[in-house]
mmCIF file of C-alpha atoms in Angstrom:
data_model
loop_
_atom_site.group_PDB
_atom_site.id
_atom_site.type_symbol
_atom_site.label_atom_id
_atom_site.label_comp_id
_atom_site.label_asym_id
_atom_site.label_seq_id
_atom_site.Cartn_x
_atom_site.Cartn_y
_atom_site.Cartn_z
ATOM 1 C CA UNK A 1 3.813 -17.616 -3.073
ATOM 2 C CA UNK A 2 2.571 -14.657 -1.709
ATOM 3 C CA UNK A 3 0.059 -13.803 1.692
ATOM 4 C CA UNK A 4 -1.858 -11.096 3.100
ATOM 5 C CA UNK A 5 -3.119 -11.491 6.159
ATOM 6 C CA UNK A 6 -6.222 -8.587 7.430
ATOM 7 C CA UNK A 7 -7.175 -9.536 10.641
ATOM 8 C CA UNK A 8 -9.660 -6.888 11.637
ATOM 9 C CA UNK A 9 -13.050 -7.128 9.205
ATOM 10 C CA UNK A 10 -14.196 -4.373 11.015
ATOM 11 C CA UNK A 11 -12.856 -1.543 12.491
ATOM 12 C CA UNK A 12 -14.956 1.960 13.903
ATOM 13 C CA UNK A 13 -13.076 4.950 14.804
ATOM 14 C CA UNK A 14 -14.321 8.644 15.811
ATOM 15 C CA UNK A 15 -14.097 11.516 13.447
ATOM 16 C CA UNK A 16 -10.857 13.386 13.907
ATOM 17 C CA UNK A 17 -9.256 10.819 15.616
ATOM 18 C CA UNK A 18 -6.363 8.623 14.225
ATOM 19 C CA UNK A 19 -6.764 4.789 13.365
ATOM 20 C CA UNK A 20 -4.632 1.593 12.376
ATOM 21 C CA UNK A 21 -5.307 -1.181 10.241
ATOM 22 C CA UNK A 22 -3.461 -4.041 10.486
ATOM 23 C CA UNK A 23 -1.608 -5.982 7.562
ATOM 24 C CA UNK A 24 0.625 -8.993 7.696
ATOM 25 C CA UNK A 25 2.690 -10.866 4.718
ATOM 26 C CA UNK A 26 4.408 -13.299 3.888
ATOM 27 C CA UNK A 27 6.501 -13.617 0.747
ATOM 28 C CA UNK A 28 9.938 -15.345 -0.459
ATOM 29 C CA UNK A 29 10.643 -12.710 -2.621
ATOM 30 C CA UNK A 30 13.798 -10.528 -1.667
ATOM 31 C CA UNK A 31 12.289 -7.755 -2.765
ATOM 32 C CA UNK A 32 8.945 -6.646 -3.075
ATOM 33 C CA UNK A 33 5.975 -3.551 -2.621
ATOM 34 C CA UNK A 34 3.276 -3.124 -0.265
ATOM 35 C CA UNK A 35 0.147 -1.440 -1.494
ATOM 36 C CA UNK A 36 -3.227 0.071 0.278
ATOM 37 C CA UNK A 37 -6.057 0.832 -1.473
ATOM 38 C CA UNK A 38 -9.347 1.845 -0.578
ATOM 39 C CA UNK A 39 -12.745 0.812 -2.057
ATOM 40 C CA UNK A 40 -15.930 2.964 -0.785
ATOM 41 C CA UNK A 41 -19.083 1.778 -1.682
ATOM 42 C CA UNK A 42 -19.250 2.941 -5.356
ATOM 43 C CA UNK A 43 -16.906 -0.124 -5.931
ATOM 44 C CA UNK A 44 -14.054 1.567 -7.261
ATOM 45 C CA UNK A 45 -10.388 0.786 -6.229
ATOM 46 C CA UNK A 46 -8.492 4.038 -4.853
ATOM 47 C CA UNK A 47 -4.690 4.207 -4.506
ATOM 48 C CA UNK A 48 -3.045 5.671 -1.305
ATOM 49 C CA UNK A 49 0.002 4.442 -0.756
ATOM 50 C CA UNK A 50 2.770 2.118 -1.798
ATOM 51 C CA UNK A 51 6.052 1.406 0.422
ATOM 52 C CA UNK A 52 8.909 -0.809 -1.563
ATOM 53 C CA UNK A 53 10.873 -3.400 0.880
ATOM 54 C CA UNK A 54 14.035 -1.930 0.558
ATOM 55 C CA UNK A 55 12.969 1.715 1.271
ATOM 56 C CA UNK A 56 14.353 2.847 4.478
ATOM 57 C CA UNK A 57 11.700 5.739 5.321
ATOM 58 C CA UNK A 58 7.744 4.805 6.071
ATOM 59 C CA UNK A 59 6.044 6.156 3.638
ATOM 60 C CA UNK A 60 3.670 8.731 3.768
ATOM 61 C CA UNK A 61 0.801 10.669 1.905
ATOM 62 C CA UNK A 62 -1.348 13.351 3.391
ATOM 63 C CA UNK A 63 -3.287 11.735 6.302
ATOM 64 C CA UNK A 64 -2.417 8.229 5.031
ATOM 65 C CA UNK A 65 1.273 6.884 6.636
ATOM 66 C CA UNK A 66 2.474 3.027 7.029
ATOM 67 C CA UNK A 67 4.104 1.876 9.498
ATOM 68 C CA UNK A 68 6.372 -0.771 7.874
ATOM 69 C CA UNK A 69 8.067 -3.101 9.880
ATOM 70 C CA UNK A 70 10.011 -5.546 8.247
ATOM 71 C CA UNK A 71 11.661 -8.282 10.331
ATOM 72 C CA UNK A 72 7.728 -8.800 11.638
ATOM 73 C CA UNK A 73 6.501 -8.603 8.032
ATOM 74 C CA UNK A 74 3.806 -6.057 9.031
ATOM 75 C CA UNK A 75 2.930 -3.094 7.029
ATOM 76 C CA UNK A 76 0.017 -1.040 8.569
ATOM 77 C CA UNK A 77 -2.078 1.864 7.488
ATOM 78 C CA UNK A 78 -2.577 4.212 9.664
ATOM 79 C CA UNK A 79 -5.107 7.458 9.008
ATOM 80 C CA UNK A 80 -4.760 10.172 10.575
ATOM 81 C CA UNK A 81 -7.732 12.782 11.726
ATOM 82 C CA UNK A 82 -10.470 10.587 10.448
ATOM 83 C CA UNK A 83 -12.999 12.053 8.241
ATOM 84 C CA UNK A 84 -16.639 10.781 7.981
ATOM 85 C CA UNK A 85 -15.667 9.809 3.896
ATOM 86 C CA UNK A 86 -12.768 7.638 4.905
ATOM 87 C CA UNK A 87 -15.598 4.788 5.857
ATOM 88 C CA UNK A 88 -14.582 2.490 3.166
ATOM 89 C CA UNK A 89 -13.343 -1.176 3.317
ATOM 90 C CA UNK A 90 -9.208 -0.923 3.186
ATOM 91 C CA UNK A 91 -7.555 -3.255 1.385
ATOM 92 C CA UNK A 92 -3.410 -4.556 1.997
ATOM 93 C CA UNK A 93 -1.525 -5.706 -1.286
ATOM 94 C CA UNK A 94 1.783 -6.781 -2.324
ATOM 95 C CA UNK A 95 3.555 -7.920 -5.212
ATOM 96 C CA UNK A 96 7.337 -8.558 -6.076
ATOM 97 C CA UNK A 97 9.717 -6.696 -7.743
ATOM 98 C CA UNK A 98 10.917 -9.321 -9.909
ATOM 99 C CA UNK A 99 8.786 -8.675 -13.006
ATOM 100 C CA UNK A 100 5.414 -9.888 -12.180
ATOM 101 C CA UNK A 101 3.632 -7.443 -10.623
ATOM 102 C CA UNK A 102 0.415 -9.455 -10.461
ATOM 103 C CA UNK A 103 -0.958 -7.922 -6.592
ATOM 104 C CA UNK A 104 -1.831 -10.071 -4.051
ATOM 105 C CA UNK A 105 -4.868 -8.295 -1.821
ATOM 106 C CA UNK A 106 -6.261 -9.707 1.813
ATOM 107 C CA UNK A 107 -9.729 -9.573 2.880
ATOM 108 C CA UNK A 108 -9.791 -6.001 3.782
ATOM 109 C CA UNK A 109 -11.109 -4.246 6.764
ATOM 110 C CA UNK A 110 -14.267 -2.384 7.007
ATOM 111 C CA UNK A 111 -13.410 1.407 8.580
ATOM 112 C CA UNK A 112 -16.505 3.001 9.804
ATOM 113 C CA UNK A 113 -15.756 6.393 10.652
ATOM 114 C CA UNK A 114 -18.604 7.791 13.439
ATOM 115 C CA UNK A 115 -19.956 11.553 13.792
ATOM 116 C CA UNK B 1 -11.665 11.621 -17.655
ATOM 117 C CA UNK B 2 -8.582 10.213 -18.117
ATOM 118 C CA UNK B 3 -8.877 7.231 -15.734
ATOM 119 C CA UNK B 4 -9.110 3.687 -16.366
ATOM 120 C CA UNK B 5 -13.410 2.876 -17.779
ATOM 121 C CA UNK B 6 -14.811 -0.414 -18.167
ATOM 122 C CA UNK B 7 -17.770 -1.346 -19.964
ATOM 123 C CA UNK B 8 -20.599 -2.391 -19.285
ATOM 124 C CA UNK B 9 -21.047 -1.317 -15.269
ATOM 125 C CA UNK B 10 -23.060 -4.002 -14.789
ATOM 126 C CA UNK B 11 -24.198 -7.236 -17.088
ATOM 127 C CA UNK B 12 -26.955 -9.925 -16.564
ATOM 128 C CA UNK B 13 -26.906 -12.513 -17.660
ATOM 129 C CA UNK B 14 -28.433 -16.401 -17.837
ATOM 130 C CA UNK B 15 -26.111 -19.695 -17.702
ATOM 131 C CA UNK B 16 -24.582 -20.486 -20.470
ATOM 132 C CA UNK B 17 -24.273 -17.584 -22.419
ATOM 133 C CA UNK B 18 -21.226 -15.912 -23.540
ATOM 134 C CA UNK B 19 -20.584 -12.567 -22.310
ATOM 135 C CA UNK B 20 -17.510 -9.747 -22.959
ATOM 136 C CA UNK B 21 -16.168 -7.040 -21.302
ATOM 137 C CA UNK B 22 -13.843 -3.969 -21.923
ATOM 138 C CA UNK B 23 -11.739 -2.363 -20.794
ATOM 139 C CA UNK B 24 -9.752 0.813 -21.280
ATOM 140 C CA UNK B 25 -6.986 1.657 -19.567
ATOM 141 C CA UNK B 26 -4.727 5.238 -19.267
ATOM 142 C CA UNK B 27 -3.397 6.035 -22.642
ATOM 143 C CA UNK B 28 0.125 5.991 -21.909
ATOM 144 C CA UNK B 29 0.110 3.114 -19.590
ATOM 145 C CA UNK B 30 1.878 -0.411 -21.227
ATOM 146 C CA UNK B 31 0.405 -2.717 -18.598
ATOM 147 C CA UNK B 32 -3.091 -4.458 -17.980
ATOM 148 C CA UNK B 33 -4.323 -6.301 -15.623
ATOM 149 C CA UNK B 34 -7.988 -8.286 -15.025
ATOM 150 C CA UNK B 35 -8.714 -9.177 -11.476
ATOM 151 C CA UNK B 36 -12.013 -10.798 -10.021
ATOM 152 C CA UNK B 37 -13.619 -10.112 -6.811
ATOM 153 C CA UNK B 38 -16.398 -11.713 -4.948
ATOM 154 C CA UNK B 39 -18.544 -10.200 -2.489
ATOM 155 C CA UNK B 40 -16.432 -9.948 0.631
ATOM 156 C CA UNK B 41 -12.968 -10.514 -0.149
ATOM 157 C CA UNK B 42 -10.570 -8.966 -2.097
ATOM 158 C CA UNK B 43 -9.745 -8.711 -5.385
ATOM 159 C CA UNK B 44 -7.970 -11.746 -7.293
ATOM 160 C CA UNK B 45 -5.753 -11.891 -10.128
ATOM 161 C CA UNK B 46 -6.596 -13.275 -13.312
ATOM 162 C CA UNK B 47 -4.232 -12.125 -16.203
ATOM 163 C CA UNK B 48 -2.100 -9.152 -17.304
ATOM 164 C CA UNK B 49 -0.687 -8.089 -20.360
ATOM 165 C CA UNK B 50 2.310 -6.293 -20.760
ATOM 166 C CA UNK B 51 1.598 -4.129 -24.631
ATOM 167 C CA UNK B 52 -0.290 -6.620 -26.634
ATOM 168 C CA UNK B 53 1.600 -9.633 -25.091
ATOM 169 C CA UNK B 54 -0.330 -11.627 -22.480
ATOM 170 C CA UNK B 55 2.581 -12.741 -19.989
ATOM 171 C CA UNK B 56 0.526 -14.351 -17.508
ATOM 172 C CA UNK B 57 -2.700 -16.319 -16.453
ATOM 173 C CA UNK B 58 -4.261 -17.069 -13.187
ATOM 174 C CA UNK B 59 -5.038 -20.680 -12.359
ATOM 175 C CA UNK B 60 -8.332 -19.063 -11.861
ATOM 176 C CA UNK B 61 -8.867 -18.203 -15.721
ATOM 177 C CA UNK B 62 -10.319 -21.289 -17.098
ATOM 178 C CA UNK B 63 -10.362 -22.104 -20.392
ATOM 179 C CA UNK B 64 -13.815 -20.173 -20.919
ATOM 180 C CA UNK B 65 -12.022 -17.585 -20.213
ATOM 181 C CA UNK B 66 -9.901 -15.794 -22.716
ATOM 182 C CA UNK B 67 -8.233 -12.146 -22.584
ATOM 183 C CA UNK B 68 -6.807 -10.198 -25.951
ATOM 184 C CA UNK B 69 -5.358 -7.122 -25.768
ATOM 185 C CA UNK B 70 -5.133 -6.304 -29.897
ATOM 186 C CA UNK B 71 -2.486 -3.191 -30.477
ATOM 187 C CA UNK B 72 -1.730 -2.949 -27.072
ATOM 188 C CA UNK B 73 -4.729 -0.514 -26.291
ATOM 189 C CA UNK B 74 -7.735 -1.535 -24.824
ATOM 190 C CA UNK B 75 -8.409 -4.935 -23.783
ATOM 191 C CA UNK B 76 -11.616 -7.388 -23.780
ATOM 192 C CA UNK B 77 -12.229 -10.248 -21.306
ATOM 193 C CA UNK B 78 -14.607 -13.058 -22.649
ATOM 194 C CA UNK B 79 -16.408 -15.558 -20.636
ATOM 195 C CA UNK B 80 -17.999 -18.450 -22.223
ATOM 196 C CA UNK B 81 -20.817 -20.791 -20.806
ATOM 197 C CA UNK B 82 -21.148 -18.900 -17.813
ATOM 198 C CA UNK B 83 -21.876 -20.356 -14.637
ATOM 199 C CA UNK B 84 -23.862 -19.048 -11.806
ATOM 200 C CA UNK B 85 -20.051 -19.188 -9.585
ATOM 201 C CA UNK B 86 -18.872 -16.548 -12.423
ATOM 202 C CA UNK B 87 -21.111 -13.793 -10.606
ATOM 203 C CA UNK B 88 -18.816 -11.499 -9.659
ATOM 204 C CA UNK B 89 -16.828 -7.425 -9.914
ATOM 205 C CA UNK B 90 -14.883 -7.808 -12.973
ATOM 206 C CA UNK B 91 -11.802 -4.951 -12.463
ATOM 207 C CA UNK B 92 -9.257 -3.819 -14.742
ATOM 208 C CA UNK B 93 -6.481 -1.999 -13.765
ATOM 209 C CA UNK B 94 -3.339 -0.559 -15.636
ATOM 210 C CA UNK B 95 0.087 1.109 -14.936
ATOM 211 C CA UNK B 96 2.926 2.383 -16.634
ATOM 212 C CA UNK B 97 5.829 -0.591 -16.561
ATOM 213 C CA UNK B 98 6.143 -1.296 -12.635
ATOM 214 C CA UNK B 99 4.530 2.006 -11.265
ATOM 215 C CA UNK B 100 1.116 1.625 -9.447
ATOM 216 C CA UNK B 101 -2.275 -0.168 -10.407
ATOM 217 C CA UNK B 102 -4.874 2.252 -11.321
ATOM 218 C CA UNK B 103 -8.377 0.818 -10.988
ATOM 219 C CA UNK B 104 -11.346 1.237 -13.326
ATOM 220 C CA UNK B 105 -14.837 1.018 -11.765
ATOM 221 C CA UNK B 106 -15.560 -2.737 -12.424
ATOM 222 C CA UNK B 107 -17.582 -4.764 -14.500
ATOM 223 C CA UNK B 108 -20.327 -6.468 -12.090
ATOM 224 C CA UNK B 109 -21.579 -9.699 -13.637
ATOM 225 C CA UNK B 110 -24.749 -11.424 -12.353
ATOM 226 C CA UNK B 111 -25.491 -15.147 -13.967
ATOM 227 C CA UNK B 112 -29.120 -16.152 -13.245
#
């Protein structure tokens, strides 16, 4: 079975400035792919970034970057130079690689981004 | 648009009624998936098809619920006898073989 843990429900961060949000996992799968997506208030579900379990590099897209660690099962978001329409809630996903790629999502994280 | 669009945005409905929803997702994409998410948390999986061939169901999908996915285009999602603990965001989402989930806007279902 799969986990995703999102410890912070809310998070506030000043515009321009760079923030983290915190996701943890756990999975038995030996291979697998870590997803964040972001849902503003319109209710929509936005892709940002994906990272695969065997890729060596953190990925990265425009402001968005994860910081993957592995042997602590972490896989973070951060954002870089916060903009006032990044206040969304954030939310960590996974599946596996072995077919079923079903995701798993946490709770999410509220990011309010302040003038 | 070329997205993934669901339909209707929003239903109401009273217990015990039957209701449907669609969805369709990116024309080349040969994988569908329904998820269900309640107000605070996050989204949770429910079924996907892979073409026309439904390869998986939640434990969540009871049998009132039932998915098709005719011809391997769009897909409907039928709930029957709701219940007031249906109320919820209906989302479909869709990718091409293992590539990413694209979302559609949701289907939000109210049961009075």
């Amino acid at each position: 079975a799969q986990k995703i843990t999102q410890t912070q429900p809310g998070m506030f961060v000043q515009e321009k400035e760079a923030v983290t949000l915190d996701c943890t996992y756990d999975t038995s799968d030996p291979s697998y792919g870590l997803f964040w997506y972001k849902q503003p208030s319109s209710g929509e579900m936005i892709f940002l970034i994906y990272q695969g379990s065997y890729d060596q590099q953190n990925a990265t897209e425009g402001r968005y970057s994860l910081n993957f660690q592995k042997a602590r099962k972490s896989a973070n978001l951060v954002i870089s130079a916060s903009q006032l329409g990044d206040s969304a809630m954030y939310f960590c996903a996974m599946s596996s690689d072995t077919g079923r790629r079903a995701l798993t999502f946490g709770s999410g994280t509220r990011l309010q981004v302040q003038p | 648009d070329t997205g993934v669009s669901q339909d209707p945005r929003h239903k109401i409905t009273k217990r015990g009624q039957n209701v449907t929803f669609r969805c369709d997702p990116i024309s080349e994409h040969n994988r569908l998936y329904w998820y269900r998410q309640t107000l605070g948390q996050g989204p949770e999986f429910l079924t996907y098809f892979q073409n026309e061939a439904q390869l998986e169901k939640s434990r969540l999908l009871s049998d009132r619920f039932s998915a098709e996915r005719p011809k391997g285009s769009f897909s409907t999602l039928e709930i029957q006898r709701t219940e007031q603990g249906d109320s919820a965001m209906y989302l479909c989402a869709s990718s091409l073989d293992l590539g990413e989930q694209y979302f559609g806007p949701g289907t939000r279902l109210t049961v009075t």
